[in-house]
PDB file of N, CA, C and O in Angstrom:
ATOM      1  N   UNK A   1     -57.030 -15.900  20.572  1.00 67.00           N
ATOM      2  CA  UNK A   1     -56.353 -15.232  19.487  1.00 67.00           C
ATOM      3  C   UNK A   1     -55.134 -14.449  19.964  1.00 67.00           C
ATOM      4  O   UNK A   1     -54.417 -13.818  19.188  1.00 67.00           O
ATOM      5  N   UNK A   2     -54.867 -14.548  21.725  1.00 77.00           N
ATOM      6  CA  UNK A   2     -53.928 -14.067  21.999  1.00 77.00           C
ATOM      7  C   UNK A   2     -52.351 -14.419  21.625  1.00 77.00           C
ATOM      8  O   UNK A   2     -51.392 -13.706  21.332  1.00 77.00           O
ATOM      9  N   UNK A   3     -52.555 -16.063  21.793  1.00 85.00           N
ATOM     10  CA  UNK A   3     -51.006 -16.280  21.587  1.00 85.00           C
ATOM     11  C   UNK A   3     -50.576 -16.428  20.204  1.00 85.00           C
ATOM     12  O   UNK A   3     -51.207 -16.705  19.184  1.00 85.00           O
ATOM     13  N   UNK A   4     -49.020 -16.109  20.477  1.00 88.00           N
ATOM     14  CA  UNK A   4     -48.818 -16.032  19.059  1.00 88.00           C
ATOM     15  C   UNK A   4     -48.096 -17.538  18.248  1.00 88.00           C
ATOM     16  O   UNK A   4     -47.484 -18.321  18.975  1.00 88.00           O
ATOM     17  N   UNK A   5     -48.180 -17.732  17.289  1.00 94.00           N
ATOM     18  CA  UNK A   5     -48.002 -18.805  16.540  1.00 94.00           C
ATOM     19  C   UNK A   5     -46.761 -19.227  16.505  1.00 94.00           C
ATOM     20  O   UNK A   5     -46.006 -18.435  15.943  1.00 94.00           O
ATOM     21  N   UNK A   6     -45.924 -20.879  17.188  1.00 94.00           N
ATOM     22  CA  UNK A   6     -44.660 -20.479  17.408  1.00 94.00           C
ATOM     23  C   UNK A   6     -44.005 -20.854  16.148  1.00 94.00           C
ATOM     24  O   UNK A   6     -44.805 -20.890  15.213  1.00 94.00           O
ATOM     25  N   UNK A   7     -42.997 -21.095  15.891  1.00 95.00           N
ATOM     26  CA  UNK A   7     -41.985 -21.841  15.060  1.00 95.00           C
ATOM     27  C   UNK A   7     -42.078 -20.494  13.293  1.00 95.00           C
ATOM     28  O   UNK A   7     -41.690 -20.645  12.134  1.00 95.00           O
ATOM     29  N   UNK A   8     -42.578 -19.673  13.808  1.00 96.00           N
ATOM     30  CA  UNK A   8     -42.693 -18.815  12.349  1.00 96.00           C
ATOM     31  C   UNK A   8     -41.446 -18.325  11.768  1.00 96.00           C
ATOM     32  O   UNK A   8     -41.508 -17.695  10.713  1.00 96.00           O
ATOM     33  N   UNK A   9     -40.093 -18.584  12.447  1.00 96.00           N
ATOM     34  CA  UNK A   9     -38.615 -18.419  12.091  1.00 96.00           C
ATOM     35  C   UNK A   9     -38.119 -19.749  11.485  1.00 96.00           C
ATOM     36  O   UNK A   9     -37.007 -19.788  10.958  1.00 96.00           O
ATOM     37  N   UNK A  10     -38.767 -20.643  11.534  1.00 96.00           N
ATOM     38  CA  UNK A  10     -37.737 -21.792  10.879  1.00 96.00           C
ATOM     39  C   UNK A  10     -38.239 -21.809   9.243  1.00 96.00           C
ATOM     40  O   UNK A  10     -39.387 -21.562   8.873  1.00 96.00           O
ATOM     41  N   UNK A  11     -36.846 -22.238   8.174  1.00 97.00           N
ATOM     42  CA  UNK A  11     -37.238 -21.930   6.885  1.00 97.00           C
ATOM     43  C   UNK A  11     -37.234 -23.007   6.394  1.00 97.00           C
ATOM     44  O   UNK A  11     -36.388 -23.229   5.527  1.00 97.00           O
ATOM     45  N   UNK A  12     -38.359 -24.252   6.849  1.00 98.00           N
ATOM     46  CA  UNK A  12     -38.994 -25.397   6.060  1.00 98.00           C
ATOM     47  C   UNK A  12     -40.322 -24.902   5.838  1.00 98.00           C
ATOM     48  O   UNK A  12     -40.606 -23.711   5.961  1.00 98.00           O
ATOM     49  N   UNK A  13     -41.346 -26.020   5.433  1.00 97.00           N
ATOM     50  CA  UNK A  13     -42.302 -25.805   5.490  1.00 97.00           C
ATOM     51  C   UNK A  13     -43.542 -25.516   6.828  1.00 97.00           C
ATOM     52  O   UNK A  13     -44.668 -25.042   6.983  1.00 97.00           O
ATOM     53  N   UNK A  14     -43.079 -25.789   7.150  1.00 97.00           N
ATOM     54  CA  UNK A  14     -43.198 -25.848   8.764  1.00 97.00           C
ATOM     55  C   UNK A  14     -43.074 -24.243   9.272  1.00 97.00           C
ATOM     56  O   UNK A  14     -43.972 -23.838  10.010  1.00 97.00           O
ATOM     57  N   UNK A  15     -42.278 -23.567   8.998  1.00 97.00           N
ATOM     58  CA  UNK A  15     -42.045 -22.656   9.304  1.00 97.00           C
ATOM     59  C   UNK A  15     -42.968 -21.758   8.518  1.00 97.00           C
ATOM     60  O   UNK A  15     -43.676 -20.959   9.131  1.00 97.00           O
ATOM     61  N   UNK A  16     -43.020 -21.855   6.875  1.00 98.00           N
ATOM     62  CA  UNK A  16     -44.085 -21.516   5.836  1.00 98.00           C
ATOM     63  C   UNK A  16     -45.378 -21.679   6.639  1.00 98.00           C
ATOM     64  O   UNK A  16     -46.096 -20.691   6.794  1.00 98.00           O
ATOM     65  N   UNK A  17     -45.685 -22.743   7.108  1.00 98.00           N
ATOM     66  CA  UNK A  17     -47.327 -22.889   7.770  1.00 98.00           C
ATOM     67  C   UNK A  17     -47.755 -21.720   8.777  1.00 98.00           C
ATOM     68  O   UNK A  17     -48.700 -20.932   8.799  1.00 98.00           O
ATOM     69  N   UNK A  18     -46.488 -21.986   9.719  1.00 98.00           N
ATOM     70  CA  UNK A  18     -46.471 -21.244  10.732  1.00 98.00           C
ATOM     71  C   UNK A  18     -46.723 -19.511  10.466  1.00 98.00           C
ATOM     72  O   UNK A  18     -47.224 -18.569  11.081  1.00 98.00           O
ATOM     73  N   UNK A  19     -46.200 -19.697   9.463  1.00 98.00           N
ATOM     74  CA  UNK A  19     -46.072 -18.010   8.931  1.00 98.00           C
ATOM     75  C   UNK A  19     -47.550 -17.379   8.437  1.00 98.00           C
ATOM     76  O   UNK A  19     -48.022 -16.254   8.601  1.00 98.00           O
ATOM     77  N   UNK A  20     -48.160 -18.738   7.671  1.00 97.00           N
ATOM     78  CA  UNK A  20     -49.563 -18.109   7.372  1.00 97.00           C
ATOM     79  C   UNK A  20     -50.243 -18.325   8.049  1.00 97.00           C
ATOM     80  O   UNK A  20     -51.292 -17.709   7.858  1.00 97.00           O
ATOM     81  N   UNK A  21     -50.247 -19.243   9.243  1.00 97.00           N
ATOM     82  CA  UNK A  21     -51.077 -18.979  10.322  1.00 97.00           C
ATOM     83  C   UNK A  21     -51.086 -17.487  10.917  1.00 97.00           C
ATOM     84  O   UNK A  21     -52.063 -16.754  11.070  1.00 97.00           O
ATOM     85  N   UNK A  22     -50.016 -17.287  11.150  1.00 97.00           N
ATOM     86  CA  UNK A  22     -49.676 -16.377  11.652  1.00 97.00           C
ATOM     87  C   UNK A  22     -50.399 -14.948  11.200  1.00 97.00           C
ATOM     88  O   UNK A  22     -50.832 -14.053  11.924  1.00 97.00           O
ATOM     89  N   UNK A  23     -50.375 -15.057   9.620  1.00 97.00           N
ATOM     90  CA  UNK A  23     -51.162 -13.917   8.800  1.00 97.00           C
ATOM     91  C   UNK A  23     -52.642 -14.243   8.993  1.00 97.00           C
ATOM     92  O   UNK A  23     -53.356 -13.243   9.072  1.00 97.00           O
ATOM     93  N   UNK A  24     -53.280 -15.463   9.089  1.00 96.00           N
ATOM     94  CA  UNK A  24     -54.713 -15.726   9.256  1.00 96.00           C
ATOM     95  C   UNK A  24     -55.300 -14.843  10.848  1.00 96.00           C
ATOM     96  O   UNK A  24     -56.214 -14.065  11.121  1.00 96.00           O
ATOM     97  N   UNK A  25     -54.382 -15.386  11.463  1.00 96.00           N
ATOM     98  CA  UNK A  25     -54.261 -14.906  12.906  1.00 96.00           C
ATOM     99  C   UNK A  25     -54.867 -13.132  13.254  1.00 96.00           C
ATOM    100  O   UNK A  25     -55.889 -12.659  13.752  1.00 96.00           O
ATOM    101  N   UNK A  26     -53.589 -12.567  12.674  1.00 96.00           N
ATOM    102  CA  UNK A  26     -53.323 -11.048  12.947  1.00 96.00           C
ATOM    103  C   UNK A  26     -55.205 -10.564  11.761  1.00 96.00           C
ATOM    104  O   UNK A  26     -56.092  -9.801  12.144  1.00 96.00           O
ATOM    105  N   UNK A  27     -55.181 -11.247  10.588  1.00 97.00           N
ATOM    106  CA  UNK A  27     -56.078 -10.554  10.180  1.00 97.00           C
ATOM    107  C   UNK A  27     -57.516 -11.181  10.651  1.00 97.00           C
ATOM    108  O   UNK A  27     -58.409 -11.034   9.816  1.00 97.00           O
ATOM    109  N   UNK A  28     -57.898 -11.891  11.920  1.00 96.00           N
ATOM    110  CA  UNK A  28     -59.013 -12.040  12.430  1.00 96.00           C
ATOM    111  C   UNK A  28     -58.654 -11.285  13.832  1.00 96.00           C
ATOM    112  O   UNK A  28     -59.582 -11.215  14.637  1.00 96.00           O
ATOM    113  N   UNK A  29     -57.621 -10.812  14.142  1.00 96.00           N
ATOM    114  CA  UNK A  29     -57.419  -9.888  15.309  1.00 96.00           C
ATOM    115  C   UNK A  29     -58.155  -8.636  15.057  1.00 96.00           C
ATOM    116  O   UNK A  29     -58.923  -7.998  15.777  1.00 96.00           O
ATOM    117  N   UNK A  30     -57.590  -8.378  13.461  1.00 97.00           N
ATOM    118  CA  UNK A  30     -58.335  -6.805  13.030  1.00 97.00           C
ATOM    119  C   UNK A  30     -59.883  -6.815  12.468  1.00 97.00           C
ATOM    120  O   UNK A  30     -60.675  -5.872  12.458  1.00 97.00           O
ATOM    121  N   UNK A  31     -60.097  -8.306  11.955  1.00 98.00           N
ATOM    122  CA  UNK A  31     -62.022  -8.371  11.867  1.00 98.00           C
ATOM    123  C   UNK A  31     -62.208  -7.713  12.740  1.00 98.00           C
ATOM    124  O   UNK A  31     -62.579  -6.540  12.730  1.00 98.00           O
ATOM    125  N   UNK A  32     -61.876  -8.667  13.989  1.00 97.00           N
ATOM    126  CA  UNK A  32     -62.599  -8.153  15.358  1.00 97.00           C
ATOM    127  C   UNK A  32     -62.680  -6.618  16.042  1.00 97.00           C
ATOM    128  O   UNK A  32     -63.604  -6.097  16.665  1.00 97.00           O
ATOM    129  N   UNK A  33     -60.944  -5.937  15.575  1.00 98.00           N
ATOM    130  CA  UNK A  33     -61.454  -4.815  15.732  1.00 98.00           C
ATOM    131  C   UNK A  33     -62.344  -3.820  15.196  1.00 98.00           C
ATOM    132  O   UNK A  33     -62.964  -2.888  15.708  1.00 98.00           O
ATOM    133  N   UNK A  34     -62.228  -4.324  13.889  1.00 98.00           N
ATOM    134  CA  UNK A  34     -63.437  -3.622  12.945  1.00 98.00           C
ATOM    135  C   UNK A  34     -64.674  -3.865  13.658  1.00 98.00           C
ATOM    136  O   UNK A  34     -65.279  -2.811  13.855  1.00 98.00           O
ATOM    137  N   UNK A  35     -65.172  -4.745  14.046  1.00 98.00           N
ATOM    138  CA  UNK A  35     -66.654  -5.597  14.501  1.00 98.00           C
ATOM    139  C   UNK A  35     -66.707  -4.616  15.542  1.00 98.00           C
ATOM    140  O   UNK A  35     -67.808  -4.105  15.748  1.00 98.00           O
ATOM    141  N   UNK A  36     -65.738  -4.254  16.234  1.00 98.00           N
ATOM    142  CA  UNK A  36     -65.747  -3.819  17.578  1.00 98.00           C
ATOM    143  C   UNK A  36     -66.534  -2.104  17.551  1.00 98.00           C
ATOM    144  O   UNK A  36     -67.394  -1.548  18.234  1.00 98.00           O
ATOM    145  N   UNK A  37     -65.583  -1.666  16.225  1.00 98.00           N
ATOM    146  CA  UNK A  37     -65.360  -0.159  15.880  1.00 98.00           C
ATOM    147  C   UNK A  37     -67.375   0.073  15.334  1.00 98.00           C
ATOM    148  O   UNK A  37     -68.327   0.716  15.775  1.00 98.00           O
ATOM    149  N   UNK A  38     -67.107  -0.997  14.043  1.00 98.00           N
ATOM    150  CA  UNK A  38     -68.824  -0.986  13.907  1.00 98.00           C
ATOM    151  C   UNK A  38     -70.033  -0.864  14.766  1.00 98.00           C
ATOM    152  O   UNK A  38     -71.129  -0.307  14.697  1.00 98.00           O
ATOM    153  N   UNK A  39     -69.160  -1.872  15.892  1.00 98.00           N
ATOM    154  CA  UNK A  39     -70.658  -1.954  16.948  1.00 98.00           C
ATOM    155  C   UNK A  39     -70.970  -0.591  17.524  1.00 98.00           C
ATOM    156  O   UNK A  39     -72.081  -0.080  17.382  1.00 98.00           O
ATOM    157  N   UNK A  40     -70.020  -0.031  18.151  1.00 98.00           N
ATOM    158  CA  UNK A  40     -69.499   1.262  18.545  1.00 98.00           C
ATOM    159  C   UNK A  40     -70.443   2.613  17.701  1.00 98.00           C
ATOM    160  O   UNK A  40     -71.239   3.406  18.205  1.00 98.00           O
ATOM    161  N   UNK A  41     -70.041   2.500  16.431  1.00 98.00           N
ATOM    162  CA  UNK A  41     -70.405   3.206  15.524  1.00 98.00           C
ATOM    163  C   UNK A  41     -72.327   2.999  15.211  1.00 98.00           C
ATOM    164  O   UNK A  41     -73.058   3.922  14.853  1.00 98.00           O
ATOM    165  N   UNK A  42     -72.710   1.769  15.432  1.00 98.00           N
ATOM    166  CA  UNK A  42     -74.002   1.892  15.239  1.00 98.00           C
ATOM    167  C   UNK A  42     -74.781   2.091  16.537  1.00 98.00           C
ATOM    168  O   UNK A  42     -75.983   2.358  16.535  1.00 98.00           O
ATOM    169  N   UNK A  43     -74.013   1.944  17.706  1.00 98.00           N
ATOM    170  CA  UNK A  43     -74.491   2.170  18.749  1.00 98.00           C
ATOM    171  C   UNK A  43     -74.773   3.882  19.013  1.00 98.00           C
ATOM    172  O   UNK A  43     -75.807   4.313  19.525  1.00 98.00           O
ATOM    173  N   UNK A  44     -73.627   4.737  18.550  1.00 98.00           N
ATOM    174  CA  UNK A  44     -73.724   5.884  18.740  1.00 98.00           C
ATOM    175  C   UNK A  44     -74.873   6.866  17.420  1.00 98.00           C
ATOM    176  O   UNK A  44     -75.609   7.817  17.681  1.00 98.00           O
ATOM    177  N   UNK A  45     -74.637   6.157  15.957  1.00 98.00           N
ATOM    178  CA  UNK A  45     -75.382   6.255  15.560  1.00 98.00           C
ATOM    179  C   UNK A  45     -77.390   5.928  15.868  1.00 98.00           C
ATOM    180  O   UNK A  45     -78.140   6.527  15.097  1.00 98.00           O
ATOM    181  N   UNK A  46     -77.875   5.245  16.684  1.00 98.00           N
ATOM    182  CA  UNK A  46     -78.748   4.713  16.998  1.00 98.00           C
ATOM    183  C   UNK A  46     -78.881   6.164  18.174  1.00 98.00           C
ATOM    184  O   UNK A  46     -79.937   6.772  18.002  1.00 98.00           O
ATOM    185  N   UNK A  47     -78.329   6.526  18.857  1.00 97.00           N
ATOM    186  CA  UNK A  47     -78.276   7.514  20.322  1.00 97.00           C
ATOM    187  C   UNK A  47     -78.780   8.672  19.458  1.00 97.00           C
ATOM    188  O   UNK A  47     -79.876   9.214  19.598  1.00 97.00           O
ATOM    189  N   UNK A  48     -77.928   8.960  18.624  1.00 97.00           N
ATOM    190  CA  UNK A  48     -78.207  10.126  17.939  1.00 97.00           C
ATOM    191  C   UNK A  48     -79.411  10.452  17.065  1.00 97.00           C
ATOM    192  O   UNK A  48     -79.823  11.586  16.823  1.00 97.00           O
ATOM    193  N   UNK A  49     -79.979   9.170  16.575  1.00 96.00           N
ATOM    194  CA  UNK A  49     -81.224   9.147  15.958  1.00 96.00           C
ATOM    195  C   UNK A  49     -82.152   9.372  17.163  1.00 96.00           C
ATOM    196  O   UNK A  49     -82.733  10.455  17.223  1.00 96.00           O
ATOM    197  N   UNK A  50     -82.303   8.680  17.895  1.00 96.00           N
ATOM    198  CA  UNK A  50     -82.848   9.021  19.279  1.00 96.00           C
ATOM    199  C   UNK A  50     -83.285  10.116  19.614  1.00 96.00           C
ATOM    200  O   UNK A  50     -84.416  10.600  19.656  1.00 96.00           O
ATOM    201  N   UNK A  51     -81.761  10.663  19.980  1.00 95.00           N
ATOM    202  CA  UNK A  51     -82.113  12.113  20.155  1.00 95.00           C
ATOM    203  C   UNK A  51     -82.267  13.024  19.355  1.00 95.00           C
ATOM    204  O   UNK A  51     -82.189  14.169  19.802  1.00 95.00           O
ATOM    205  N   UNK A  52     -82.611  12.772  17.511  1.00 95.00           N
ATOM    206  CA  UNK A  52     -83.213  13.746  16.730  1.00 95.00           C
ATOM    207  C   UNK A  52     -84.473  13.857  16.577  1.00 95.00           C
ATOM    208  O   UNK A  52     -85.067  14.892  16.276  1.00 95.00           O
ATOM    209  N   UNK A  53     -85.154  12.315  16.865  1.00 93.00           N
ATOM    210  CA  UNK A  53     -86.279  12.485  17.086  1.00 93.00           C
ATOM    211  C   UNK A  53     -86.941  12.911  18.387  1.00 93.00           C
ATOM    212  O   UNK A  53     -88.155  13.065  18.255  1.00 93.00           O
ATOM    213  N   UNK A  54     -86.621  13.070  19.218  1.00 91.00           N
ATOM    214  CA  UNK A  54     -86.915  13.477  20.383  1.00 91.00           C
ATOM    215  C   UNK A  54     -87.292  15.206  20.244  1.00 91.00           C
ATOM    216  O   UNK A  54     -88.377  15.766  20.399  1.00 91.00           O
ATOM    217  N   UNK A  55     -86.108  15.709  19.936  1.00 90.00           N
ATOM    218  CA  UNK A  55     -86.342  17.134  19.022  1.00 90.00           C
ATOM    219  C   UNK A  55     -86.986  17.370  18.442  1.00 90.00           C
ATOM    220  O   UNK A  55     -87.419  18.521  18.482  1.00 90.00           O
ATOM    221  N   UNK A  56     -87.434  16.538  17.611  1.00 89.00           N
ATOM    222  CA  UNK A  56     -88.586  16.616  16.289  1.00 89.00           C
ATOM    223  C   UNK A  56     -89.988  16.568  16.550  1.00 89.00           C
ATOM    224  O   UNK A  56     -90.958  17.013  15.935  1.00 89.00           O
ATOM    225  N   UNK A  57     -89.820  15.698  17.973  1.00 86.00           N
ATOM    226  CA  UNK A  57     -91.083  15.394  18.395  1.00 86.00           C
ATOM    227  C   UNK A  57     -91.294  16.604  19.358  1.00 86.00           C
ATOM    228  O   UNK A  57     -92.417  17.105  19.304  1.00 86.00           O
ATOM    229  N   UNK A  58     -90.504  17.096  20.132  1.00 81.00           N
ATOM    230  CA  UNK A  58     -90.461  18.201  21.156  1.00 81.00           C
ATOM    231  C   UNK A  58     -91.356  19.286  19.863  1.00 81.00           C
ATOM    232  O   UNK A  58     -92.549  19.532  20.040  1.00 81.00           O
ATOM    233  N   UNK A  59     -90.528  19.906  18.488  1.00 81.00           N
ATOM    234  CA  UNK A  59     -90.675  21.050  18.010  1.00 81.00           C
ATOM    235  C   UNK A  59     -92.133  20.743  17.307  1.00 81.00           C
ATOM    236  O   UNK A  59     -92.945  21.666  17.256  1.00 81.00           O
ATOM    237  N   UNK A  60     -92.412  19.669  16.858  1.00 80.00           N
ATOM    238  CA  UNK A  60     -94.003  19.285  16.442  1.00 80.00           C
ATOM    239  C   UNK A  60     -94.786  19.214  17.812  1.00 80.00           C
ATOM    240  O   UNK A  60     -95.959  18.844  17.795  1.00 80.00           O
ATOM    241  N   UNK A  61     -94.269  19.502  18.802  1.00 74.00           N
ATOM    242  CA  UNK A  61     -95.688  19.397  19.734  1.00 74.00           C
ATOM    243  C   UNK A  61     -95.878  21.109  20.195  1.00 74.00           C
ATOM    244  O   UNK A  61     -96.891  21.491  20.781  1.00 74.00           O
ATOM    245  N   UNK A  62     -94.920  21.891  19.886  1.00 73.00           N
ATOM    246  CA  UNK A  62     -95.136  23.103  19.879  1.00 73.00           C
ATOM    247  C   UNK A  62     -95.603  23.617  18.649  1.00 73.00           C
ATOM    248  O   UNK A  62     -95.892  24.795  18.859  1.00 73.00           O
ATOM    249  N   UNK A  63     -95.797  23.354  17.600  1.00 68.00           N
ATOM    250  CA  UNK A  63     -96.047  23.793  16.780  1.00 68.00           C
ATOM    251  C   UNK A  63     -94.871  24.238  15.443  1.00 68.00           C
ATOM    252  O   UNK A  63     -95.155  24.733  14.352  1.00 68.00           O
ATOM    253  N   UNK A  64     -93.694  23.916  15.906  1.00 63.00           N
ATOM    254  CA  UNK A  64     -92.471  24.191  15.408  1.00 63.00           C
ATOM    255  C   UNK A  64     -91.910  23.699  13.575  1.00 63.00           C
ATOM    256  O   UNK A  64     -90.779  23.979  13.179  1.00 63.00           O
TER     257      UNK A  64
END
């Protein structure tokens, strides 16, 4: 998904193709960063549940 799509300056159709490739392109660049940001996000979410229950379990074994 690195390279970029050539001929997106010429004004046939050809160039039209090129152009929406080009838009298909850039917006599966940003899926991925989303996918990326999500994974991220449920990963840290998941840590943090973790460690609330850990707390929870710490303050219920004292009596808390």
């Amino acid at each position: 998904m690195q390279t970029n799509v050539p001929e997106t300056t010429r004004g046939d159709e050809i160039g039209s193709l090129a152009r929406a490739t080009e838009v298909f392109r850039q917006n599966a660049l940003k899926i991925d960063a989303l996918n990326a940001e999500q994974t991220r996000a449920n990963t840290k979410m998941e840590q943090l549940n973790t460690e609330r229950e850990s707390r929870r379990s710490k303050r219920s074994a004292f009596g808390f």
